[in-house]
């Protein structure tokens, strides 16, 4: 464990050095991210200029859910961004070879290799929106809820990671799975709003199949109302562990299906 | 040390007809074809041996190396190295081996070369003193000094290859797998790399398995060769044996007036040779006689042939190592047709 930490630190440090060399990359990333966020927030403003409430939630409460949902997303983005590359080209080009010939876990190695600073944007936006909306959102604040707030975030982030691992691993069979990651990952948009506004079918999907609702709406439901911590928080933890387990099993199977590329 | 047993690897290929129509057809009714890239390979390697693993393009060499290094999982058969199974004991196993694929780098593209080595030092848990000593050694044989501060992406092919070889030797592996380590290099760099391989083999009894298309690599480095073709073993033995077995064969080529008495039987009888020592091919009265010069001196063979027939354009060729290998490759190709 200590060793893993040390290797992680070293790889990240190298990554930051590299980043300094590609400043332009960083800037374009930041700009496109800001535009994306601005559109998302403007969307909420527009909805609420038409109606006073959405599925029983006030404007501030919706902003809080939106802000919260950015935190797990940002954390996962910060730490595991290289999984996209696994799906898009590392496997297809046979560049995955080198991870298999080094004495550390290949998944850890490939994840540790990038540290995506762009994600700071999501974290900052998320925190700002939560601070802005918290005073008037009517939060349910008890010692327990504060502890659960801190505790649930890493598990929500794990849901993102698990989904990315599983979809990236599909590349071991079909060579390139970037579009699959893209498609499934895109479902996270649903996490930002109450599931009650969706049809039952979509609700079912974002709760149990691609459980992004646990990265935003459900935990927030508890923080806003204090209702049903067993489902809203407990299930978040439970589902993230189950999904991580499944995705690791898929990944592991994928390794033995990996075909490299001719050379 | 290394034991490879009836190793087999199949790849599934989707057959697509050309064009958009073919692509759509393949999408709805995919047709698969299974190709056996490696089709029952077996061999053993002792500790400290340098094995030349050769074969024509597409023979399956890289695929075998990838199975031995744990990158690919065999379809069937087994390989054990130092008692370990590469894909099962991966973490422990890869610590004991070094791997270079000449066609692609294992280094961090954007990092200066030195940094790459410090990262590897952590990954392989090399101690500080040992690391310094090792770097000095590698610097010395592979002459890394000139470009060790440059980012890997700026290195020339020869520099990059030396850097990759150094990276593979950094943690003093017990076995070194080198897939075409001299591809595209000039003579000086080739020498450099060969020197590094020889040195590490002599000083540390490192076992080396190396694939190459450069015959001098084999002559200079390898104790033994294993030749494969179409995924099957073709030859396994020392270079000397190969020369002994095939090297004494000579080829007599000439055009003759009459073909009647020029048969293998008549030569065997007339010269008291066995069947293995001679073979005769006749292509529109151009004869090629291959014979073993140990059993029959070239002069005697010439005399005897001339006593049988009148000839035009006679030539005698002997077989050098490249010729032998070309012939073996060609025999493999003919056989599979
Ligand atoms: N990832 C792969 N998917 C499908 N087929 C493959 C793959 N890798 C190799 N092959 C096929 O397997 C056969 C053996 O390839 P391999 O790369 O092992 O040959 P090689 O002996 O290394 O040849 P070369 O000397 O050209 O490098 C070839 O027919 C190749 O097309
Ligand atoms: Mg090859």
Coordinates of C-alpha atoms and ligand atoms in Angstrom, one line a residue:
Chain A
X1 CA 0.0 0.0 0.0
X2 CA 2.8 2.4 1.0
X3 CA 4.6 1.5 -2.2
X4 CA 1.5 2.0 -4.3
X5 CA 1.2 5.4 -2.8
X6 CA 4.8 6.3 -3.6
X7 CA 4.6 5.1 -7.2
X8 CA 1.4 7.1 -7.5
X9 CA 3.0 10.2 -6.2
X10 CA 5.9 9.8 -8.6
X11 CA 3.8 9.2 -11.6
X12 CA 1.5 12.1 -10.8
X13 CA 4.5 14.4 -10.3
X14 CA 5.8 13.4 -13.8
X15 CA 2.4 14.1 -15.1
X16 CA 2.3 17.6 -13.7
X17 CA 5.7 18.3 -15.2
X18 CA 4.4 17.2 -18.6
X19 CA 1.4 19.4 -18.2
X20 CA 3.6 22.5 -17.8
X21 CA 5.0 21.7 -21.2
X22 CA 1.6 21.6 -22.8
X23 CA 0.0 24.8 -21.5
X24 CA -2.1 25.3 -24.6
X25 CA -3.8 21.9 -24.0
X26 CA -4.7 23.0 -20.5
X27 CA -6.2 26.3 -21.6
X28 CA -8.4 24.8 -24.3
X29 CA -9.6 22.2 -21.9
X30 CA -10.4 24.9 -19.3
X31 CA -12.3 27.0 -21.8
X32 CA -14.5 24.2 -23.2
X33 CA -15.2 23.1 -19.6
X34 CA -16.3 26.6 -18.6
X35 CA -18.7 26.9 -21.6
X36 CA -20.1 23.5 -20.7
X37 CA -20.8 24.4 -17.1
X38 CA -22.2 27.8 -18.1
X39 CA -24.8 26.1 -20.3
X40 CA -25.7 23.7 -17.6
X41 CA -26.3 26.5 -15.0
X42 CA -28.1 28.7 -17.5
X43 CA -30.4 25.8 -18.2
X44 CA -31.5 25.7 -14.6
X45 CA -32.1 29.5 -14.6
X46 CA -34.2 29.3 -17.7
X47 CA -36.4 26.5 -16.2
X48 CA -37.0 28.4 -13.0
X49 CA -37.8 31.6 -14.8
X50 CA -40.8 29.7 -16.1
X51 CA -41.9 27.7 -13.0
X52 CA -41.4 28.2 -9.3
X53 CA -40.7 24.6 -8.4
X54 CA -39.4 21.5 -10.1
X55 CA -40.8 18.2 -8.8
X56 CA -41.3 19.8 -5.4
X57 CA -37.8 21.3 -5.2
X58 CA -37.0 25.0 -5.0
X59 CA -34.4 26.7 -7.3
X60 CA -31.8 26.6 -4.5
X61 CA -32.3 22.9 -3.9
X62 CA -31.9 22.1 -7.5
X63 CA -28.7 24.1 -7.6
X64 CA -27.5 22.2 -4.6
X65 CA -28.1 18.9 -6.3
X66 CA -26.4 20.1 -9.4
X67 CA -23.4 21.4 -7.4
X68 CA -23.1 18.2 -5.4
X69 CA -23.2 16.0 -8.5
X70 CA -20.1 17.8 -9.8
X71 CA -18.0 16.6 -6.9
X72 CA -17.9 12.8 -7.4
X73 CA -17.8 13.4 -11.1
X74 CA -14.8 15.8 -10.7
X75 CA -13.0 13.4 -8.3
X76 CA -13.3 10.5 -10.7
X77 CA -12.3 12.8 -13.6
X78 CA -9.2 13.9 -11.7
X79 CA -8.0 10.5 -10.9
X80 CA -9.0 8.0 -13.6
X81 CA -9.1 9.9 -16.8
X82 CA -6.7 7.6 -18.6
X83 CA -9.5 4.9 -18.8
X84 CA -10.9 6.9 -21.7
X85 CA -7.6 6.4 -23.5
X86 CA -7.7 2.6 -22.8
X87 CA -11.1 2.5 -24.5
X88 CA -10.2 4.7 -27.4
X89 CA -6.7 3.7 -28.4
X90 CA -4.4 2.1 -25.9
X91 CA -5.8 -1.4 -26.4
X92 CA -6.4 -1.0 -30.1
X93 CA -2.9 0.1 -30.8
X94 CA -1.4 -2.7 -28.6
X95 CA 0.1 -0.1 -26.3
X96 CA -1.4 -1.9 -23.4
X97 CA 1.5 -4.4 -23.6
X98 CA 3.7 -2.3 -21.4
X99 CA 1.3 -2.3 -18.5
X100 CA 1.3 -6.0 -18.5
X101 CA 5.1 -6.4 -18.3
X102 CA 5.5 -4.3 -15.2
X103 CA 5.4 -5.6 -11.6
X104 CA 2.4 -3.4 -10.5
X105 CA -1.3 -4.0 -11.1
X106 CA -2.0 -3.0 -14.7
X107 CA -5.2 -1.2 -13.8
X108 CA -3.5 0.8 -11.1
X109 CA -0.6 1.6 -13.4
X110 CA -2.8 2.8 -16.2
X111 CA -5.0 4.9 -13.9
X112 CA -2.0 6.4 -12.0
X113 CA -0.4 7.5 -15.2
X114 CA -2.7 10.5 -15.7
X115 CA -3.8 13.1 -13.2
X116 CA -6.3 15.3 -15.0
X117 CA -6.0 18.8 -13.7
X118 CA -9.0 19.9 -15.8
X119 CA -11.2 18.3 -13.2
X120 CA -10.4 21.0 -10.7
X121 CA -13.0 23.0 -12.7
X122 CA -15.8 20.6 -11.8
X123 CA -14.7 20.6 -8.2
X124 CA -14.6 24.4 -8.0
X125 CA -17.9 24.8 -9.7
X126 CA -19.5 22.2 -7.6
X127 CA -18.2 23.7 -4.3
X128 CA -19.2 27.2 -5.3
X129 CA -22.8 26.1 -6.3
X130 CA -23.2 24.2 -3.0
X131 CA -21.9 27.2 -0.9
X132 CA -24.2 29.6 -2.9
X133 CA -27.3 27.4 -2.5
X134 CA -26.8 25.9 1.0
X135 CA -28.1 28.8 3.1
X136 CA -31.6 28.9 1.5
X137 CA -31.9 25.2 0.4
X138 CA -33.1 24.1 3.8
X139 CA -30.4 21.5 4.4
X140 CA -30.9 18.8 7.0
X141 CA -27.8 19.3 9.2
X142 CA -27.0 16.9 12.1
X143 CA -23.6 15.5 13.1
X144 CA -24.5 12.2 11.4
X145 CA -25.5 13.9 8.1
X146 CA -22.2 15.8 8.1
X147 CA -20.3 12.6 8.5
X148 CA -22.3 10.9 5.9
X149 CA -21.8 13.8 3.5
X150 CA -18.0 13.3 3.7
X151 CA -18.3 9.6 3.6
X152 CA -20.6 9.2 0.6
X153 CA -18.7 11.3 -1.8
X154 CA -15.8 8.8 -2.5
X155 CA -18.4 6.1 -3.0
X156 CA -20.3 8.2 -5.4
X157 CA -17.1 8.8 -7.3
X158 CA -16.4 5.0 -7.3
X159 CA -19.7 4.6 -9.2
X160 CA -18.2 6.7 -12.0
X161 CA -14.9 4.8 -11.9
X162 CA -16.6 1.4 -11.9
X163 CA -18.7 2.3 -14.9
X164 CA -15.6 3.6 -16.7
X165 CA -13.6 0.5 -15.9
X166 CA -16.3 -1.9 -17.1
X167 CA -16.9 0.0 -20.4
X168 CA -13.2 0.6 -21.1
X169 CA -12.6 -3.1 -20.5
X170 CA -15.0 -3.9 -23.4
X171 CA -12.1 -2.8 -25.6
X172 CA -10.2 -6.0 -24.8
X173 CA -12.8 -7.8 -26.8
X174 CA -13.8 -5.4 -29.5
X175 CA -10.5 -3.3 -29.7
X176 CA -12.1 0.1 -29.3
X177 CA -14.8 0.9 -26.8
X178 CA -14.5 4.7 -26.6
X179 CA -18.0 5.2 -28.0
X180 CA -19.5 2.8 -25.4
X181 CA -17.8 4.7 -22.6
X182 CA -19.1 7.9 -24.1
X183 CA -22.6 6.6 -24.4
X184 CA -22.8 5.2 -20.9
X185 CA -20.9 8.0 -19.2
X186 CA -23.3 10.5 -20.9
X187 CA -26.1 9.1 -18.7
X188 CA -24.5 11.1 -15.8
X189 CA -26.5 14.1 -17.0
X190 CA -29.5 12.4 -15.3
X191 CA -27.7 12.6 -11.9
X192 CA -28.1 16.4 -11.7
X193 CA -31.9 16.4 -11.5
X194 CA -34.5 14.7 -9.3
X195 CA -35.3 11.2 -10.7
X196 CA -39.0 11.9 -10.1
X197 CA -39.1 14.1 -13.3
X198 CA -38.2 11.1 -15.5
X199 CA -40.3 8.3 -16.8
X200 CA -40.3 5.1 -14.8
X201 CA -38.1 3.4 -17.4
X202 CA -35.3 6.0 -17.2
X203 CA -35.7 6.1 -13.4
X204 CA -35.1 2.3 -13.3
X205 CA -32.1 2.6 -15.5
X206 CA -30.3 5.4 -13.7
X207 CA -31.0 3.7 -10.3
X208 CA -30.0 0.1 -10.9
X209 CA -28.5 -0.4 -14.4
X210 CA -26.3 2.6 -14.8
X211 CA -26.7 4.0 -11.3
X212 CA -25.7 7.6 -11.8
X213 CA -28.7 8.7 -9.6
X214 CA -26.6 7.7 -6.7
X215 CA -23.9 10.2 -7.6
X216 CA -26.3 13.2 -7.2
X217 CA -30.0 13.0 -6.6
X218 CA -30.3 10.2 -4.0
X219 CA -27.6 11.3 -1.6
X220 CA -28.8 14.9 -1.9
X221 CA -32.4 13.8 -1.1
X222 CA -31.1 12.8 2.3
X223 CA -29.1 16.0 2.8
X224 CA -32.1 18.1 1.8
X225 CA -34.9 16.2 3.7
X226 CA -33.2 13.8 6.1
X227 CA -35.4 11.1 4.7
X228 CA -34.5 7.4 4.3
X229 CA -30.7 7.4 4.9
X230 CA -30.7 3.6 4.5
X231 CA -31.7 3.8 0.9
X232 CA -30.3 7.2 -0.1
X233 CA -26.9 6.8 1.6
X234 CA -26.7 3.1 2.3
X235 CA -27.5 2.0 -1.2
X236 CA -25.0 4.5 -2.6
X237 CA -22.3 2.7 -0.7
X238 CA -23.7 -0.7 -1.4
X239 CA -24.2 -0.1 -5.1
X240 CA -20.8 1.4 -5.6
X241 CA -19.1 -1.6 -4.0
X242 CA -21.2 -4.1 -6.1
X243 CA -20.5 -2.2 -9.3
X244 CA -16.8 -1.9 -8.6
X245 CA -16.7 -5.7 -8.0
X246 CA -18.5 -6.4 -11.2
X247 CA -16.3 -4.0 -13.2
X248 CA -13.1 -5.5 -11.8
X249 CA -14.3 -9.0 -12.7
X250 CA -15.0 -7.8 -16.3
X251 CA -11.6 -6.1 -16.4
X252 CA -9.9 -9.2 -15.2
X253 CA -11.6 -11.3 -17.8
X254 CA -10.7 -8.7 -20.4
X255 CA -7.0 -9.0 -19.7
X256 CA -7.0 -12.6 -20.8
X257 CA -8.9 -11.7 -23.9
X258 CA -6.4 -9.0 -24.8
X259 CA -4.9 -9.7 -28.2
X260 CA -2.3 -6.9 -28.4
X261 CA -1.5 -5.8 -32.0
X262 CA 0.7 -7.4 -34.6
X263 CA 4.4 -6.5 -34.5
Chain B
X1 CA 14.7 -22.5 -16.8
X2 CA 12.3 -21.9 -19.6
X3 CA 10.0 -24.7 -20.8
X4 CA 7.5 -24.2 -23.6
X5 CA 5.1 -27.0 -24.2
X6 CA 2.9 -27.4 -27.2
X7 CA 2.0 -23.7 -27.1
X8 CA -0.9 -22.5 -29.2
X9 CA -2.5 -19.2 -29.9
X10 CA -5.5 -18.6 -32.1
X11 CA -6.8 -15.3 -33.3
X12 CA -10.3 -14.8 -34.4
X13 CA -10.5 -12.8 -37.6
X14 CA -13.7 -11.3 -38.9
X15 CA -13.9 -11.8 -42.6
X16 CA -15.1 -8.7 -44.3
X17 CA -15.8 -8.3 -48.0
X18 CA -14.4 -5.1 -49.3
X19 CA -16.5 -1.9 -49.5
X20 CA -19.5 -0.6 -47.5
X21 CA -21.7 -3.5 -48.5
X22 CA -19.2 -5.9 -47.1
X23 CA -18.9 -3.9 -43.9
X24 CA -22.7 -3.9 -43.4
X25 CA -22.9 -7.6 -44.1
X26 CA -20.2 -8.3 -41.6
X27 CA -22.1 -6.3 -39.0
X28 CA -25.3 -8.4 -39.3
X29 CA -23.8 -11.7 -40.2
X30 CA -20.3 -11.8 -39.0
X31 CA -18.2 -14.6 -40.4
X32 CA -15.2 -15.6 -38.4
X33 CA -12.1 -17.4 -39.3
X34 CA -9.9 -18.8 -36.7
X35 CA -6.2 -18.6 -37.5
X36 CA -3.6 -20.3 -35.5
X37 CA -0.7 -17.8 -35.3
X38 CA 1.2 -20.2 -33.0
X39 CA 0.4 -23.9 -33.7
X40 CA 2.0 -26.2 -31.2
X41 CA 5.5 -24.8 -30.4
X42 CA 7.7 -26.5 -27.9
X43 CA 11.3 -25.8 -26.8
X44 CA 13.5 -25.5 -23.7
X45 CA 16.0 -23.0 -22.7
X46 CA 18.7 -23.4 -20.1
X47 CA 19.9 -20.7 -17.7
X48 CA 22.5 -18.5 -19.2
X49 CA 21.7 -19.5 -22.8
X50 CA 21.3 -17.0 -25.6
X51 CA 18.6 -18.3 -27.9
X52 CA 18.0 -17.0 -31.4
X53 CA 14.3 -17.3 -32.1
X54 CA 14.0 -16.9 -35.9
X55 CA 11.5 -17.5 -38.7
X56 CA 10.1 -15.6 -41.7
X57 CA 7.7 -12.6 -41.4
X58 CA 4.4 -13.7 -39.8
X59 CA 5.9 -17.0 -38.5
X60 CA 4.5 -16.3 -35.0
X61 CA 7.7 -15.2 -33.2
X62 CA 6.3 -12.0 -31.6
X63 CA 3.2 -13.9 -30.6
X64 CA 5.2 -16.5 -28.8
X65 CA 7.3 -13.8 -27.1
X66 CA 4.1 -12.1 -26.0
X67 CA 2.8 -15.3 -24.4
X68 CA 6.2 -15.8 -22.7
X69 CA 6.0 -12.3 -21.3
X70 CA 2.4 -12.6 -20.0
X71 CA 0.9 -10.2 -22.5
X72 CA -1.2 -12.8 -24.3
X73 CA -2.9 -15.7 -22.7
X74 CA -2.2 -18.9 -24.6
X75 CA -5.2 -20.7 -26.2
X76 CA -3.7 -24.0 -25.1
X77 CA -0.4 -25.5 -24.1
X78 CA 1.8 -24.0 -21.4
X79 CA 5.0 -22.1 -20.8
X80 CA 6.8 -22.0 -17.5
X81 CA 9.7 -19.8 -16.7
X82 CA 11.6 -20.3 -13.5
X83 CA 8.6 -22.4 -12.4
X84 CA 6.2 -19.5 -12.9
X85 CA 3.3 -19.2 -15.3
X86 CA 3.4 -15.7 -16.8
X87 CA -0.3 -14.8 -16.7
X88 CA -1.0 -16.5 -13.4
X89 CA 1.9 -15.2 -11.3
X90 CA 2.1 -12.0 -13.3
X91 CA 3.3 -9.5 -10.6
X92 CA 6.1 -11.7 -9.3
X93 CA 7.0 -13.0 -12.7
X94 CA 7.5 -9.8 -14.6
X95 CA 9.9 -8.6 -11.9
X96 CA 12.3 -11.3 -13.1
X97 CA 12.2 -10.4 -16.8
X98 CA 13.1 -7.6 -19.1
X99 CA 11.2 -7.0 -22.3
X100 CA 11.9 -5.0 -25.4
X101 CA 9.8 -4.8 -28.5
X102 CA 11.9 -3.1 -31.1
X103 CA 8.9 -1.8 -32.9
X104 CA 7.5 0.2 -30.0
X105 CA 8.8 1.9 -26.9
X106 CA 8.0 1.2 -23.3
X107 CA 9.3 4.5 -22.2
X108 CA 7.2 7.5 -21.1
X109 CA 6.9 9.5 -24.3
X110 CA 7.0 13.0 -22.8
X111 CA 9.5 12.5 -20.0
X112 CA 13.2 13.1 -20.2
X113 CA 15.0 9.8 -20.3
X114 CA 16.6 10.1 -16.8
X115 CA 13.1 10.6 -15.3
X116 CA 11.9 7.4 -17.0
X117 CA 14.7 5.5 -15.2
X118 CA 13.8 7.0 -11.8
X119 CA 10.2 6.0 -12.3
X120 CA 11.3 2.5 -13.2
X121 CA 13.6 2.4 -10.2
X122 CA 10.5 2.8 -8.0
X123 CA 8.4 0.4 -9.9
X124 CA 11.0 -2.3 -9.7
X125 CA 12.0 -1.3 -6.1
X126 CA 15.7 -1.0 -7.0
X127 CA 17.9 0.3 -4.2
X128 CA 19.7 3.6 -4.6
X129 CA 23.2 2.2 -4.6
X130 CA 22.4 -0.6 -6.9
X131 CA 20.6 1.8 -9.2
X132 CA 23.6 4.1 -9.5
X133 CA 25.9 1.3 -10.2
X134 CA 23.5 -0.1 -12.8
X135 CA 23.1 3.3 -14.5
X136 CA 26.9 3.7 -14.7
X137 CA 27.2 0.3 -16.3
X138 CA 24.4 0.9 -18.8
X139 CA 25.8 4.4 -19.6
X140 CA 29.1 2.8 -20.2
X141 CA 28.0 0.1 -22.6
X142 CA 25.1 1.8 -24.3
X143 CA 26.5 5.3 -24.3
X144 CA 23.4 7.0 -23.1
X145 CA 25.1 10.2 -21.8
X146 CA 24.5 12.3 -24.9
X147 CA 20.8 12.1 -24.8
X148 CA 19.8 11.1 -21.3
X149 CA 18.3 14.6 -20.6
X150 CA 16.2 14.7 -23.7
X151 CA 12.5 13.8 -23.7
X152 CA 12.0 10.3 -25.2
X153 CA 9.9 11.7 -28.0
X154 CA 12.9 13.6 -29.4
X155 CA 15.2 10.6 -29.5
X156 CA 16.3 9.1 -32.8
X157 CA 15.5 5.4 -33.5
X158 CA 19.0 4.2 -32.5
X159 CA 19.0 6.3 -29.3
X160 CA 15.5 5.2 -28.4
X161 CA 16.4 1.6 -28.9
X162 CA 19.5 1.9 -26.6
X163 CA 17.3 3.6 -24.1
X164 CA 14.7 0.8 -24.3
X165 CA 17.3 -1.9 -23.9
X166 CA 18.8 -0.1 -20.9
X167 CA 15.3 0.1 -19.4
X168 CA 14.9 -3.6 -19.8
X169 CA 18.2 -4.4 -18.1
X170 CA 17.8 -1.9 -15.2
X171 CA 16.4 -4.3 -12.7
X172 CA 18.9 -7.1 -13.5
X173 CA 16.3 -9.5 -14.9
X174 CA 17.0 -13.2 -15.0
X175 CA 15.5 -13.5 -18.5
X176 CA 15.6 -10.9 -21.2
X177 CA 13.2 -11.1 -24.1
X178 CA 14.3 -9.0 -27.1
X179 CA 12.0 -8.9 -30.1
X180 CA 14.0 -7.4 -33.0
X181 CA 16.3 -5.3 -30.9
X182 CA 18.5 -4.3 -33.9
X183 CA 15.8 -3.4 -36.4
X184 CA 16.7 -0.4 -38.4
X185 CA 20.0 0.4 -36.7
X186 CA 23.3 1.4 -38.1
X187 CA 26.4 -0.9 -37.6
X188 CA 27.8 1.1 -34.7
X189 CA 24.6 1.0 -32.6
X190 CA 24.1 -2.6 -33.5
X191 CA 27.6 -3.3 -32.1
X192 CA 26.7 -1.3 -29.0
X193 CA 23.6 -3.3 -28.4
X194 CA 25.2 -6.7 -29.0
X195 CA 28.0 -5.7 -26.6
X196 CA 25.4 -4.9 -23.9
X197 CA 23.7 -8.3 -24.5
X198 CA 26.9 -10.2 -24.4
X199 CA 28.1 -8.5 -21.3
X200 CA 25.0 -8.9 -19.3
X201 CA 24.8 -12.5 -20.4
X202 CA 28.4 -13.3 -19.4
X203 CA 28.5 -11.3 -16.2
X204 CA 25.1 -12.2 -14.8
X205 CA 24.2 -15.4 -16.6
X206 CA 21.1 -13.7 -17.9
X207 CA 19.1 -15.9 -20.2
X208 CA 18.3 -14.2 -23.4
X209 CA 15.7 -15.0 -26.0
X210 CA 16.0 -12.8 -29.1
X211 CA 14.2 -12.6 -32.4
X212 CA 15.9 -11.0 -35.4
X213 CA 16.0 -10.9 -39.1
X214 CA 19.7 -10.0 -39.0
X215 CA 21.8 -13.2 -39.5
X216 CA 24.9 -11.5 -37.9
X217 CA 23.0 -11.1 -34.7
X218 CA 22.6 -14.8 -34.6
X219 CA 26.2 -15.6 -35.6
X220 CA 27.6 -13.2 -33.0
X221 CA 25.3 -13.8 -30.1
X222 CA 23.4 -17.0 -30.2
X223 CA 24.4 -20.4 -28.8
X224 CA 21.4 -22.0 -30.3
X225 CA 18.6 -21.3 -32.6
X226 CA 15.0 -22.3 -32.7
X227 CA 13.4 -21.7 -36.0
X228 CA 9.6 -21.6 -36.5
X229 CA 7.4 -21.1 -39.5
X230 CA 3.6 -20.9 -39.8
X231 CA 3.5 -21.3 -36.0
X232 CA 5.3 -24.6 -36.0
X233 CA 8.8 -25.7 -35.0
X234 CA 11.1 -26.1 -38.0
X235 CA 14.5 -26.4 -36.5
X236 CA 16.1 -26.6 -33.0
X237 CA 19.8 -26.9 -32.5
X238 CA 23.1 -25.1 -32.4
X239 CA 24.3 -23.0 -35.3
X240 CA 27.2 -25.3 -35.7
X241 CA 24.9 -28.3 -36.1
X242 CA 22.9 -26.4 -38.6
X243 CA 26.0 -25.7 -40.6
X244 CA 27.0 -29.3 -40.3
X245 CA 23.6 -30.7 -41.3
X246 CA 23.0 -28.4 -44.1
X247 CA 26.3 -26.6 -44.7
X248 CA 28.0 -29.5 -46.5
X249 CA 25.4 -29.6 -49.1
X250 CA 26.6 -28.3 -52.4
X251 CA 24.6 -27.5 -55.5
X252 CA 25.7 -28.4 -58.9
X253 CA 23.7 -26.7 -61.7
X254 CA 24.1 -27.4 -65.4
X255 CA 22.2 -27.9 -68.6
X256 CA 22.5 -31.3 -70.2
X257 CA 21.9 -32.8 -73.6
X258 CA 20.3 -36.0 -72.6
X259 CA 18.4 -36.8 -69.5
X260 CA 18.3 -40.5 -69.6
X261 CA 20.9 -41.5 -67.2
X262 CA 20.7 -38.6 -64.8
X263 CA 18.5 -40.0 -62.1
X264 CA 19.2 -40.2 -58.4
X265 CA 19.3 -44.0 -58.4
X266 CA 22.0 -44.1 -61.0
X267 CA 24.1 -41.6 -59.0
X268 CA 23.5 -43.5 -55.8
X269 CA 24.6 -46.7 -57.4
X270 CA 27.5 -45.3 -59.4
X271 CA 28.9 -43.4 -56.5
X272 CA 27.8 -45.6 -53.6
X273 CA 25.8 -42.8 -52.0
X274 CA 22.8 -43.0 -49.7
X275 CA 19.5 -41.4 -50.6
X276 CA 20.0 -38.6 -48.0
X277 CA 23.2 -37.5 -49.6
X278 CA 21.8 -36.5 -53.0
X279 CA 18.8 -35.1 -54.7
X280 CA 18.3 -34.2 -58.3
X281 CA 15.9 -31.8 -59.8
X282 CA 15.3 -31.5 -63.5
X283 CA 13.7 -28.5 -65.0
X284 CA 13.6 -28.7 -68.8
X285 CA 17.0 -30.3 -68.9
X286 CA 18.5 -27.8 -66.4
X287 CA 19.6 -30.0 -63.6
X288 CA 20.2 -29.1 -60.0
X289 CA 22.0 -31.8 -58.1
X290 CA 22.3 -31.2 -54.3
X291 CA 24.8 -33.5 -52.7
X292 CA 26.7 -33.8 -49.4
X293 CA 30.3 -32.8 -50.0
X294 CA 31.4 -34.9 -47.0
X295 CA 30.4 -38.2 -48.7
X296 CA 31.4 -37.1 -52.1
X297 CA 34.1 -34.5 -52.9
X298 CA 33.1 -31.9 -55.3
X299 CA 35.8 -32.9 -57.8
X300 CA 34.7 -36.5 -58.0
X301 CA 31.1 -35.4 -58.4
X302 CA 32.1 -33.2 -61.3
X303 CA 34.1 -36.0 -63.0
X304 CA 31.3 -38.5 -62.6
X305 CA 28.7 -36.1 -64.0
X306 CA 30.8 -35.2 -67.0
X307 CA 31.3 -38.9 -67.7
X308 CA 27.6 -39.4 -68.0
X309 CA 26.6 -36.5 -70.2
X310 CA 27.8 -33.4 -72.1
X311 CA 27.0 -30.2 -70.2
X312 CA 26.7 -26.5 -70.8
X313 CA 27.1 -23.8 -68.2
X314 CA 28.1 -25.8 -65.2
X315 CA 28.2 -24.1 -61.7
X316 CA 28.9 -25.2 -58.1
X317 CA 27.5 -23.3 -55.2
X318 CA 28.1 -23.8 -51.5
X319 CA 25.6 -22.9 -48.8
X320 CA 26.4 -20.1 -46.4
X321 CA 24.3 -19.7 -43.3
X322 CA 22.0 -17.2 -44.9
X323 CA 21.5 -19.6 -47.8
X324 CA 20.7 -22.3 -45.4
X325 CA 18.1 -20.2 -43.6
X326 CA 16.6 -19.0 -46.8
X327 CA 16.3 -22.7 -47.9
X328 CA 14.6 -23.7 -44.6
X329 CA 12.2 -20.7 -44.9
X330 CA 11.4 -21.7 -48.4
X331 CA 10.9 -25.4 -47.6
X332 CA 8.4 -24.3 -45.0
X333 CA 6.6 -22.1 -47.5
X334 CA 6.5 -24.9 -50.1
X335 CA 5.3 -27.4 -47.6
X336 CA 2.3 -25.3 -46.6
X337 CA 1.1 -24.8 -50.1
Ligands
LIG1 N1 -3.3 -9.1 -32.5 C1 -3.5 -9.9 -33.6 N2 -4.7 -10.2 -34.1 C2 -4.9 -11.0 -35.1 N3 -3.9 -11.6 -35.8 C3 -2.6 -11.4 -35.3 C4 -2.4 -10.6 -34.2 N4 -1.0 -10.6 -33.9 C5 -0.5 -11.4 -34.9 N5 -1.4 -11.9 -35.7 C6 -1.2 -12.8 -36.8 O1 -0.4 -13.9 -36.3 C7 0.6 -14.3 -37.2 C8 2.0 -14.2 -36.5 O2 2.3 -12.9 -36.2 P1 3.6 -12.5 -35.5 O3 3.5 -11.0 -35.2 O4 3.8 -13.3 -34.3 O5 4.7 -12.8 -36.5 P2 6.3 -12.6 -36.4 O6 6.9 -13.9 -36.5 O7 6.7 -11.8 -35.2 O8 6.6 -11.8 -37.8 P3 7.6 -10.6 -38.1 O9 8.9 -11.2 -38.3 O10 7.0 -10.0 -39.3 O11 7.6 -9.7 -36.9 C9 0.5 -13.3 -38.4 O12 -0.2 -14.0 -39.4 C10 -0.4 -12.2 -37.9 O13 -1.2 -11.7 -38.9
LIG2 MG1 7.4 -9.9 -34.9

